[in-house]
Short mmCIF file of C-alpha atoms and ligand atoms in Angstrom, two decimals:
data_model
loop_
_atom_site.label_atom_id
_atom_site.label_comp_id
_atom_site.label_asym_id
_atom_site.label_seq_id
_atom_site.Cartn_x
_atom_site.Cartn_y
_atom_site.Cartn_z
CA MET A 1 47.44 142.96 -50.49
CA LEU A 2 44.99 143.77 -53.28
CA ASN A 3 43.00 147.01 -53.53
CA LEU A 4 40.77 147.59 -56.34
CA LEU A 5 38.26 150.47 -57.51
CA ILE A 6 35.82 148.97 -60.16
CA PHE A 7 34.87 152.16 -62.00
CA GLY A 8 32.55 152.75 -64.80
CA ALA A 9 29.22 154.48 -66.12
CA PRO A 10 26.00 153.35 -64.28
CA GLY A 11 25.04 149.96 -65.80
CA SER A 12 28.47 149.17 -66.74
CA GLY A 13 28.43 146.12 -64.51
CA LYS A 14 30.23 147.05 -61.72
CA GLY A 15 28.08 145.37 -59.05
CA THR A 16 27.77 141.92 -60.86
CA GLN A 17 31.43 141.74 -61.53
CA SER A 18 32.61 142.99 -58.26
CA LYS A 19 31.12 139.98 -56.56
CA PHE A 20 33.12 137.51 -58.82
CA ILE A 21 36.14 139.49 -58.59
CA ALA A 22 36.07 139.73 -54.74
CA GLU A 23 35.38 135.88 -54.55
CA HIS A 24 38.20 135.11 -57.07
CA PHE A 25 40.90 137.08 -55.23
CA GLY A 26 39.70 136.55 -51.55
CA ILE A 27 39.02 140.31 -50.86
CA LYS A 28 36.09 142.03 -49.17
CA HIS A 29 33.60 143.86 -51.66
CA ILE A 30 32.35 147.04 -50.61
CA SER A 31 29.19 148.90 -52.65
CA THR A 32 28.55 152.55 -51.52
CA GLY A 33 25.28 152.34 -53.55
CA ASP A 34 24.38 149.26 -51.38
CA LEU A 35 25.34 151.14 -48.10
CA LEU A 36 23.17 153.92 -49.06
CA ARG A 37 20.16 151.87 -50.04
CA LYS A 38 20.48 150.08 -46.50
CA GLU A 39 20.25 153.41 -44.84
CA VAL A 40 17.32 154.16 -47.06
CA SER A 41 15.62 151.04 -46.04
CA THR A 42 15.67 151.97 -42.52
CA ASN A 43 13.41 154.81 -43.08
CA SER A 44 15.71 157.17 -41.06
CA GLU A 45 15.68 160.77 -41.61
CA LEU A 46 19.17 160.40 -42.96
CA GLY A 47 17.43 157.67 -45.44
CA HIS A 48 14.98 159.98 -46.58
CA GLU A 49 17.49 162.69 -47.51
CA ILE A 50 19.55 160.06 -49.28
CA GLU A 51 16.58 158.73 -51.23
CA SER A 52 15.71 161.97 -52.75
CA LEU A 53 19.14 162.47 -54.05
CA ILE A 54 19.52 158.95 -55.47
CA SER A 55 16.11 159.13 -57.12
CA GLU A 56 17.04 162.49 -58.79
CA GLY A 57 20.22 160.92 -60.01
CA HIS A 58 22.42 163.24 -57.71
CA LEU A 59 25.51 162.06 -55.86
CA VAL A 60 25.42 162.30 -52.08
CA PRO A 61 27.70 164.94 -50.46
CA ASP A 62 31.42 163.89 -50.28
CA GLU A 63 31.72 164.09 -46.61
CA MET A 64 28.67 161.92 -46.01
CA ILE A 65 29.97 159.15 -48.34
CA LEU A 66 33.51 159.25 -46.95
CA GLU A 67 32.04 158.80 -43.41
CA ILE A 68 30.14 155.86 -44.33
CA LEU A 69 32.81 154.29 -46.44
CA PHE A 70 35.44 154.50 -43.91
CA HIS A 71 33.41 153.23 -41.21
CA GLN A 72 32.76 150.26 -43.28
CA VAL A 73 36.50 149.92 -44.27
CA ASN A 74 37.73 150.05 -40.45
CA GLN A 75 35.51 147.22 -39.81
CA ILE A 76 37.43 144.79 -41.88
CA GLU A 77 39.37 142.29 -39.83
CA ASP A 78 42.79 141.03 -41.04
CA PHE A 79 42.88 143.22 -44.00
CA LYS A 80 43.89 141.34 -47.13
CA GLY A 81 42.55 144.04 -49.69
CA VAL A 82 39.19 145.47 -50.91
CA ILE A 83 37.22 146.05 -53.99
CA LEU A 84 35.29 149.39 -53.72
CA ASP A 85 32.17 149.58 -55.97
CA GLY A 86 30.85 152.87 -56.88
CA PHE A 87 33.35 154.59 -55.00
CA PRO A 88 35.24 157.12 -55.43
CA ARG A 89 32.84 159.30 -57.65
CA THR A 90 34.33 162.56 -57.41
CA LEU A 91 38.00 163.80 -57.62
CA VAL A 92 37.70 164.91 -53.72
CA GLN A 93 36.71 161.26 -52.85
CA ALA A 94 39.65 159.73 -55.03
CA GLU A 95 42.01 162.06 -53.23
CA SER A 96 40.66 161.44 -49.86
CA LEU A 97 40.82 157.81 -50.40
CA ILE A 98 44.41 157.70 -51.58
CA LYS A 99 45.65 159.90 -48.73
CA GLU A 100 43.67 157.66 -46.24
CA PHE A 101 45.06 154.34 -47.79
CA ASP A 102 48.83 156.05 -47.76
CA LYS A 103 48.18 156.67 -43.89
CA ARG A 104 47.36 153.08 -43.10
CA LYS A 105 50.38 152.02 -45.48
CA TRP A 106 47.86 150.10 -47.76
CA SER A 107 48.89 149.79 -51.43
CA VAL A 108 47.39 152.37 -53.92
CA PRO A 109 44.07 150.86 -55.39
CA LEU A 110 44.04 149.71 -59.09
CA LEU A 111 41.50 151.84 -61.03
CA VAL A 112 39.75 149.29 -63.16
CA VAL A 113 37.47 150.90 -65.63
CA LEU A 114 34.78 149.11 -67.43
CA GLU A 115 34.24 150.45 -70.98
CA VAL A 116 30.68 150.30 -72.31
CA PRO A 117 29.04 152.51 -74.90
CA GLU A 118 26.05 154.80 -73.48
CA GLU A 119 23.47 153.30 -75.93
CA GLU A 120 24.17 149.87 -74.47
CA LEU A 121 24.27 151.24 -70.87
CA MET A 122 20.75 152.83 -71.48
CA THR A 123 19.28 149.49 -72.79
CA ARG A 124 20.59 147.65 -69.89
CA LEU A 125 19.33 150.07 -67.21
CA LEU A 126 16.08 150.22 -68.73
CA GLU A 127 15.95 146.34 -68.63
CA ARG A 128 17.24 146.19 -65.12
CA GLY A 129 14.60 148.93 -64.01
CA LYS A 130 11.72 146.46 -64.94
CA VAL A 131 12.88 144.19 -62.10
CA SER A 132 15.20 146.15 -59.73
CA GLY A 133 12.46 148.44 -58.20
CA ARG A 134 15.32 151.07 -58.05
CA SER A 135 13.98 154.79 -58.07
CA ASP A 136 16.90 155.60 -60.33
CA ASP A 137 16.41 153.32 -63.22
CA ASN A 138 14.03 155.34 -65.27
CA GLU A 139 15.22 157.22 -68.43
CA GLU A 140 15.00 160.68 -66.91
CA THR A 141 17.31 159.80 -64.01
CA ILE A 142 19.68 157.56 -66.05
CA ARG A 143 20.54 160.61 -68.29
CA ARG A 144 21.11 162.69 -65.30
CA ARG A 145 23.30 159.82 -63.84
CA PHE A 146 25.36 159.53 -67.16
CA GLN A 147 25.74 163.29 -67.12
CA VAL A 148 26.82 163.28 -63.23
CA TYR A 149 29.43 160.56 -64.33
CA ARG A 150 30.85 162.37 -67.25
CA ASN A 151 31.46 165.63 -65.13
CA GLN A 152 32.24 164.46 -61.92
CA SER A 153 33.36 160.83 -62.08
CA GLU A 154 35.31 160.51 -65.26
CA PRO A 155 37.94 163.15 -64.25
CA ILE A 156 39.24 160.48 -61.83
CA VAL A 157 40.47 158.63 -64.57
CA SER A 158 42.58 161.53 -66.05
CA TYR A 159 43.83 162.12 -62.29
CA TYR A 160 44.94 158.57 -62.28
CA LYS A 161 46.75 158.77 -65.66
CA GLU A 162 48.36 162.33 -64.80
CA ASN A 163 49.69 161.03 -61.64
CA ASN A 164 50.87 157.69 -62.94
CA LEU A 165 48.73 155.77 -60.58
CA PRO A 166 47.85 152.20 -61.37
CA TYR A 167 45.18 151.99 -63.92
CA ALA A 168 43.53 149.19 -66.35
CA SER A 169 40.90 149.78 -68.96
CA ILE A 170 38.61 146.69 -69.63
CA ASN A 171 36.14 146.18 -72.47
CA GLY A 172 32.67 145.71 -70.59
CA LEU A 173 30.94 144.42 -73.71
CA GLY A 174 30.09 140.55 -73.86
CA THR A 175 28.76 137.95 -71.68
CA ILE A 176 29.12 138.14 -67.84
CA GLN A 177 31.59 135.25 -67.91
CA GLU A 178 33.69 136.90 -70.86
CA ILE A 179 33.86 140.12 -68.74
CA THR A 180 34.98 138.52 -65.58
CA ASP A 181 37.79 136.54 -67.49
CA ARG A 182 38.91 139.60 -68.82
CA LEU A 183 38.78 141.42 -65.47
CA ILE A 184 40.76 138.49 -63.81
CA GLN A 185 43.28 138.63 -66.74
CA GLY A 186 43.80 142.38 -66.35
CA ILE A 187 44.11 142.37 -62.61
CA THR A 188 46.32 139.50 -62.49
CA HIS A 189 48.73 141.13 -64.96
CA HIS A 190 48.80 144.16 -62.89
CA ILE A 191 49.59 141.94 -59.74
CA THR A 192 52.50 140.36 -61.38
CA LYS A 193 53.97 143.65 -62.93
CA VAL A 194 54.39 145.22 -59.40
P1 AMP B 1 25.32 152.92 -57.53
O1 AMP B 1 24.51 151.57 -56.84
O2 AMP B 1 26.65 152.66 -57.42
O3 AMP B 1 24.59 152.86 -59.05
O4 AMP B 1 24.86 153.94 -56.81
C1 AMP B 1 23.46 154.36 -56.76
C2 AMP B 1 23.30 155.90 -56.21
O5 AMP B 1 23.90 156.06 -54.91
C3 AMP B 1 24.25 156.91 -57.00
O6 AMP B 1 23.62 157.48 -58.21
C4 AMP B 1 24.30 158.03 -56.12
O7 AMP B 1 23.21 158.90 -56.04
C5 AMP B 1 24.80 157.35 -54.88
N1 AMP B 1 25.91 156.93 -54.51
C6 AMP B 1 26.66 155.67 -54.69
N2 AMP B 1 27.99 155.86 -54.50
C7 AMP B 1 28.22 157.12 -54.29
C8 AMP B 1 29.48 157.83 -54.02
N3 AMP B 1 30.55 157.33 -53.92
N4 AMP B 1 29.36 159.35 -53.86
C9 AMP B 1 28.36 159.88 -54.00
N5 AMP B 1 27.14 159.32 -54.25
C10 AMP B 1 27.06 158.09 -54.41
#
């Protein structure tokens, strides 16, 4: 079983890389951002609530995302592992995840952090905004998302380190292929170590 959390600031390449990693290791890919955008596209009341949070660069509440995520996780048949993309984003989410995995006797997910400097992230996200149609890919919202990442999400890295949980830091600069190769190498190194 291989469980991974692909972690990093907005624009660090989590979505792009997750797809390659999931395919390479034969595990399921779940993106909480995609799940939320799917709900938004249904035009439901919940979708409207979610859209206003996303477009302002805020996180959706922990209880809501935990319910959405575990609903999805529980549907995986013949569980071989999963790569979670965009989750966890708060300490509460990280702690709940580890508790739930432990309850199911699943291995503790490896935290894979994609490291990219903020100036590069801003350039990437503004470029993406020209074609993505995402309401949160504009400069003001991007700045808020960086702030939310630093304040609410980054403490997860310290939590992992302090509790001696499995962690890998990967340089997220270069071509898509170079980064994929580095990720596969880092993850494989972890698998052979345990
Ligand atoms: P992403 O596609 O991962 O960049 O996520 C887009 C937006 O969805 C984020 O800026 C948040 O508003 C929301 N979101 C995605 N994942 C989470 C999560 N784990 N917790 C709270 N909000 C989330």
